[in-house]
C-alpha positions as a printed NumPy array, in Angstrom:
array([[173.184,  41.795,  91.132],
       [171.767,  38.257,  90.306],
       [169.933,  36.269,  92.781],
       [170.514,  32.863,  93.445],
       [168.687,  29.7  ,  91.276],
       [165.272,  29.341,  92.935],
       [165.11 ,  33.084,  94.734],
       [163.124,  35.833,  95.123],
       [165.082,  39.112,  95.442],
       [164.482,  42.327,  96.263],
       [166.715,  45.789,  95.941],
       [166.525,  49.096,  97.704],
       [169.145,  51.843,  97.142],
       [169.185,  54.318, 100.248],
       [170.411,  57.814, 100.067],
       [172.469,  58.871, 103.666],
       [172.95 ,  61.954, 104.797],
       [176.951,  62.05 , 105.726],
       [176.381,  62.904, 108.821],
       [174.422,  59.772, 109.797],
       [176.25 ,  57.439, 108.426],
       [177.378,  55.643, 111.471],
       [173.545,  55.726, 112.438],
       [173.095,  54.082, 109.002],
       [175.178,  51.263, 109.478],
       [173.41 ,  50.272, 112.7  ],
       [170.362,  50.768, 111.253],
       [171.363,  48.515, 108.678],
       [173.165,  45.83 , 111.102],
       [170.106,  45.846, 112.668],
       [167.514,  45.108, 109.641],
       [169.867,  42.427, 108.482],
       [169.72 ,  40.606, 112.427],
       [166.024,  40.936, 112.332],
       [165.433,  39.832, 108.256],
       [167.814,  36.955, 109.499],
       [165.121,  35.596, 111.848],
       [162.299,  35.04 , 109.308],
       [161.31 ,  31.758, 107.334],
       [162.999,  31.748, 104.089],
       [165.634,  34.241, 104.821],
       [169.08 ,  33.68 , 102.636],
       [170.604,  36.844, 102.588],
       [171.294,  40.308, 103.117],
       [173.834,  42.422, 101.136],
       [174.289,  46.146, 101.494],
       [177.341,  47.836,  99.114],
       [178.126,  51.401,  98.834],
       [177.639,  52.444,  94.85 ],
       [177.895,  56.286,  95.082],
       [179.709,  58.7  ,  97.43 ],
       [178.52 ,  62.699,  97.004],
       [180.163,  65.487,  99.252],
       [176.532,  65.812, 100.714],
       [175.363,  62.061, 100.523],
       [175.905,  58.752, 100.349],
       [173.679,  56.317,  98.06 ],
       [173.939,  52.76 ,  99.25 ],
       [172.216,  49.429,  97.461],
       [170.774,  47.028,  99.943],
       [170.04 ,  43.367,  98.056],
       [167.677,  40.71 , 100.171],
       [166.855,  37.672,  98.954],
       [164.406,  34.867, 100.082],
       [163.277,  31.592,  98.747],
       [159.663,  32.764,  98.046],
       [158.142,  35.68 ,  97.599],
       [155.358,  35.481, 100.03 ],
       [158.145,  35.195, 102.531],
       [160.248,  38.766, 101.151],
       [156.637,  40.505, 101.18 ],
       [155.908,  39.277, 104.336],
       [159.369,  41.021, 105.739],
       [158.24 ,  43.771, 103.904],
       [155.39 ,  44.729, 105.48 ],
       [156.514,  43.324, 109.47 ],
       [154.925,  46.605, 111.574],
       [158.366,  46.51 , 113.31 ],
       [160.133,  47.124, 110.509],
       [158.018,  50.07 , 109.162],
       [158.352,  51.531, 112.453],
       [162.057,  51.211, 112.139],
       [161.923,  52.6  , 108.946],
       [159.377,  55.947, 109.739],
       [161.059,  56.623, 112.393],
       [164.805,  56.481, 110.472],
       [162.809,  58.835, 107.898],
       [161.737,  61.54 , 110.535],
       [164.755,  61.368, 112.424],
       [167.323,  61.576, 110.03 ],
       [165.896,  62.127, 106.461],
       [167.048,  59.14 , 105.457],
       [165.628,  58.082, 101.626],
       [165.185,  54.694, 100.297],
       [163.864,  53.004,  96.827],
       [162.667,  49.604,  96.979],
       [162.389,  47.341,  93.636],
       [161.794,  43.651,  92.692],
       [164.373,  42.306,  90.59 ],
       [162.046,  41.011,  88.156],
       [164.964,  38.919,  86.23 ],
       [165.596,  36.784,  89.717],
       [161.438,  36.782,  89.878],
       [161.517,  35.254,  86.776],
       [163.497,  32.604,  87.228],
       [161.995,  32.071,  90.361],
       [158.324,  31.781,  88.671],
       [159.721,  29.66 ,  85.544],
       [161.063,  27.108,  87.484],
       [157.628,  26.654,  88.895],
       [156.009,  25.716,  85.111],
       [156.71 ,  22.357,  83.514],
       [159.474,  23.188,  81.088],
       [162.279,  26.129,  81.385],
       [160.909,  29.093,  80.007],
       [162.828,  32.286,  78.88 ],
       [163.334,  35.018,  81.303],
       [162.082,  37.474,  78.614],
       [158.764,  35.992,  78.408],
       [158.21 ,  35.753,  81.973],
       [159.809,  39.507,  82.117],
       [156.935,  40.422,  79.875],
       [154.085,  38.445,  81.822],
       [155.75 ,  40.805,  85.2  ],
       [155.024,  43.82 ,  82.71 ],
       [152.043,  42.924,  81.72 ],
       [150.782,  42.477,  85.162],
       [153.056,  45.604,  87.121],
       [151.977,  48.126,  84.768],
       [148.637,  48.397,  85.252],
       [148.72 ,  47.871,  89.21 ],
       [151.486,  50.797,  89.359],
       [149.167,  53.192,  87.186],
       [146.174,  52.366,  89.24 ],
       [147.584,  52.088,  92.847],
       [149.87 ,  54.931,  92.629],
       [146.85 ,  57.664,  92.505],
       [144.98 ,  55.879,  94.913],
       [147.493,  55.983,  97.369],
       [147.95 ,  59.773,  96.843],
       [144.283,  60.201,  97.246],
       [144.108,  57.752, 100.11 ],
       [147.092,  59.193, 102.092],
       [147.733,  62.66 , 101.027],
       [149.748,  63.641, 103.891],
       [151.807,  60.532, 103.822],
       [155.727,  61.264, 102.803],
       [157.226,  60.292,  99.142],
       [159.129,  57.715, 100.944],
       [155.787,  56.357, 103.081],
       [154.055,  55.99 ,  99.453],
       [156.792,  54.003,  97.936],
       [157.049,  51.484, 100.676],
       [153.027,  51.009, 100.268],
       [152.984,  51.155,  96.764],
       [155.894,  48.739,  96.321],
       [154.829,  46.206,  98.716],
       [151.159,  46.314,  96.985],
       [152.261,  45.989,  93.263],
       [154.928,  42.893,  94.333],
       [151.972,  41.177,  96.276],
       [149.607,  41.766,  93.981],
       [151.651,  40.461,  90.84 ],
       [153.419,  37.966,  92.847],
       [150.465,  36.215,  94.533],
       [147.855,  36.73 ,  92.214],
       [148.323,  38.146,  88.621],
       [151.472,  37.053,  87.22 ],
       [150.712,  32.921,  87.839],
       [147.187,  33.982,  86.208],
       [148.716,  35.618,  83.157],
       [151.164,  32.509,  83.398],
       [148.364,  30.312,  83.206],
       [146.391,  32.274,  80.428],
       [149.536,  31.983,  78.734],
       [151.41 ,  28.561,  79.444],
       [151.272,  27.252,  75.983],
       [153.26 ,  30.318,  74.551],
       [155.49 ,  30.261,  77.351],
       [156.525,  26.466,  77.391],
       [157.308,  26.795,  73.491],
       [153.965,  24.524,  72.453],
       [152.351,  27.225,  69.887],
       [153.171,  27.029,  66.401],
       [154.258,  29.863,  64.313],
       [150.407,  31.035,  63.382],
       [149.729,  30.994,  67.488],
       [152.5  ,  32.324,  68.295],
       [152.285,  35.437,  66.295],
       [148.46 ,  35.61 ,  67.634],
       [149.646,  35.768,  71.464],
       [152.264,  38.47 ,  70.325],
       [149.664,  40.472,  68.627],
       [147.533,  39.709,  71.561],
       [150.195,  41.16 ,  74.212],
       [150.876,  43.587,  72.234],
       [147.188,  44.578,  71.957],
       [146.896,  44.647,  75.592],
       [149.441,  46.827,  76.285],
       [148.678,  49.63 ,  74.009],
       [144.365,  49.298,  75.229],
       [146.235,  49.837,  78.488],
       [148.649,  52.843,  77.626],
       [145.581,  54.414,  75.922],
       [143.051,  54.16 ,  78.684],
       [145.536,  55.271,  81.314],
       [146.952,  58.225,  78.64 ],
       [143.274,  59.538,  78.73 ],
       [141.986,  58.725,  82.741],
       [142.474,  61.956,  84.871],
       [143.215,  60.342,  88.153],
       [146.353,  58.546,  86.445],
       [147.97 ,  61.508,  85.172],
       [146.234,  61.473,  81.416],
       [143.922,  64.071,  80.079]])
C-alpha cells in the first residue's frame, strides 16, 4: 500500500486469535482515536489480508507527515502499555515495518532535485542493515526475558530512528552528487563500486562476529 506524496508510513500486520477478535477491533478503534490526536497524524488503515480456522492476520497502515512524528507515536508509554498488556492478555502478535518506498519519497523530496526511489532504497539499506545486525543481539543480551513481540517493537522503533534521524540524511549527504544525477560515468561507476564495497566489508564482518550470529 503506497503512502501519500510527502509521507512517512509505517505497516504492522497483527495475527488474532479468533476468539478475540471483537477485543481486536476495539483495540484497534482505540489506537486509531489516540494516533488521531498527535501532530502530524494523516491516517490510519487496518484491512483484513488472511483468515485461518485458528487466526486471523490483519495489516494495520499509519501514515504521518514526518517521521520524527510516526516514531514519536511509536514509542508513546501509553501505547506500549496498550500493546503489553494486549500481548499478555490475549496473545495477540504484531510485526511492525517502515515502508521504505513511501520513506523514500519522503527523504527525496527533501534534496534539491527528484531522485530515484531505488537509490534512496539503497541509501535505507545501506544504513538498516548494519543497525538491524548490531541492535538485534544487543537487545537479546540486554533484555533476555523480554517476549519476541517486546524485542520487535524495540528493535523496530531503534533501527527507524536511528536511520531516519541520523544515518540515512548522512549517507544522503556523503552521497548527494550520485543521487541528484551530477557524477559522470567514471564517478558513477566509483560510488557503485564503493556501495558495493561497503556492503560486502559489512556482510563479511557480521558473517564472522559471534554475537551477530556468524562464526
Amino acid at each position: 500500500m503506497n503512502g501519500t506524496a510527502g509521507s512517512f508510513e509505517y505497516q504492522f500486520e497483527q495475527h488474532i486469535d479468533p476468539r478475540y477478535l471483537d477485543r481486536y477491533y476495539r483495540f484497534s478503534d482505540r489506537m486509531k482515536q489516540m494516533a488521531s490526536q498527535r501532530e502530524g497524524f494523516i491516517s490510519l488503515e487496518r484491512q483484513l489480508v488472511e483468515e485461518r480456522p485458528d487466526q486471523y492476520v490483519f495489516r494495520t497502515t499509519m501514515r504521518f507527515n514526518h517521521p520524527q512524528q510516526c516514531m514519536s507515536w511509536l514509542d508513546d508509554p501509553e501505547r506500549r502499555r496498550l500493546l503489553i498488556q494486549e500481548e499478555e492478555e490475549t496473545g495477540f502478535q504484531f510485526k511492525g515495518r517502515a515502508n521504505w518506498i513511501g520513506y523514500g519519497r519522503w527523504l527525496s523530496g527533501r534534496i534539491r532535485r527528484p531522485v530515484p526511489t531505488w537509490k534512496v532504497n539503497l541509501m535505507v539499506l545501506l544504513t538498516l542493515y548494519p543497525t538491524a545486525m548490531l541492535l538485534t543481539p544487543i537487545l537479546h543480551d540486554l533484555f533476555p526475558k523480554a517476549s519476541g513481540a517486546t524485542l520487535m517493537l524495540v528493535s523496530n522503533t531503534l533501527c527507524v530512528a536511528a536511520t531516519s534521524w541520523l544515518l540515512v540524511p548522512a549517507a544522503s549527504r556523503a552521497y548527494r552528487r550520485w543521487l541528484e544525477g551530477d557524477t559522470n560515468a567514471l564517478q558513477t561507476i566509483a560510488t557503485l563500486a564503493s556501495l558495493v564495497g561497503v556492503f560486502v566489508v559489512m556482510w563479511w564482518g557480521f558473517s564472522h562476529l559471534a554475537f551477530t550470529g556468524g562464526r
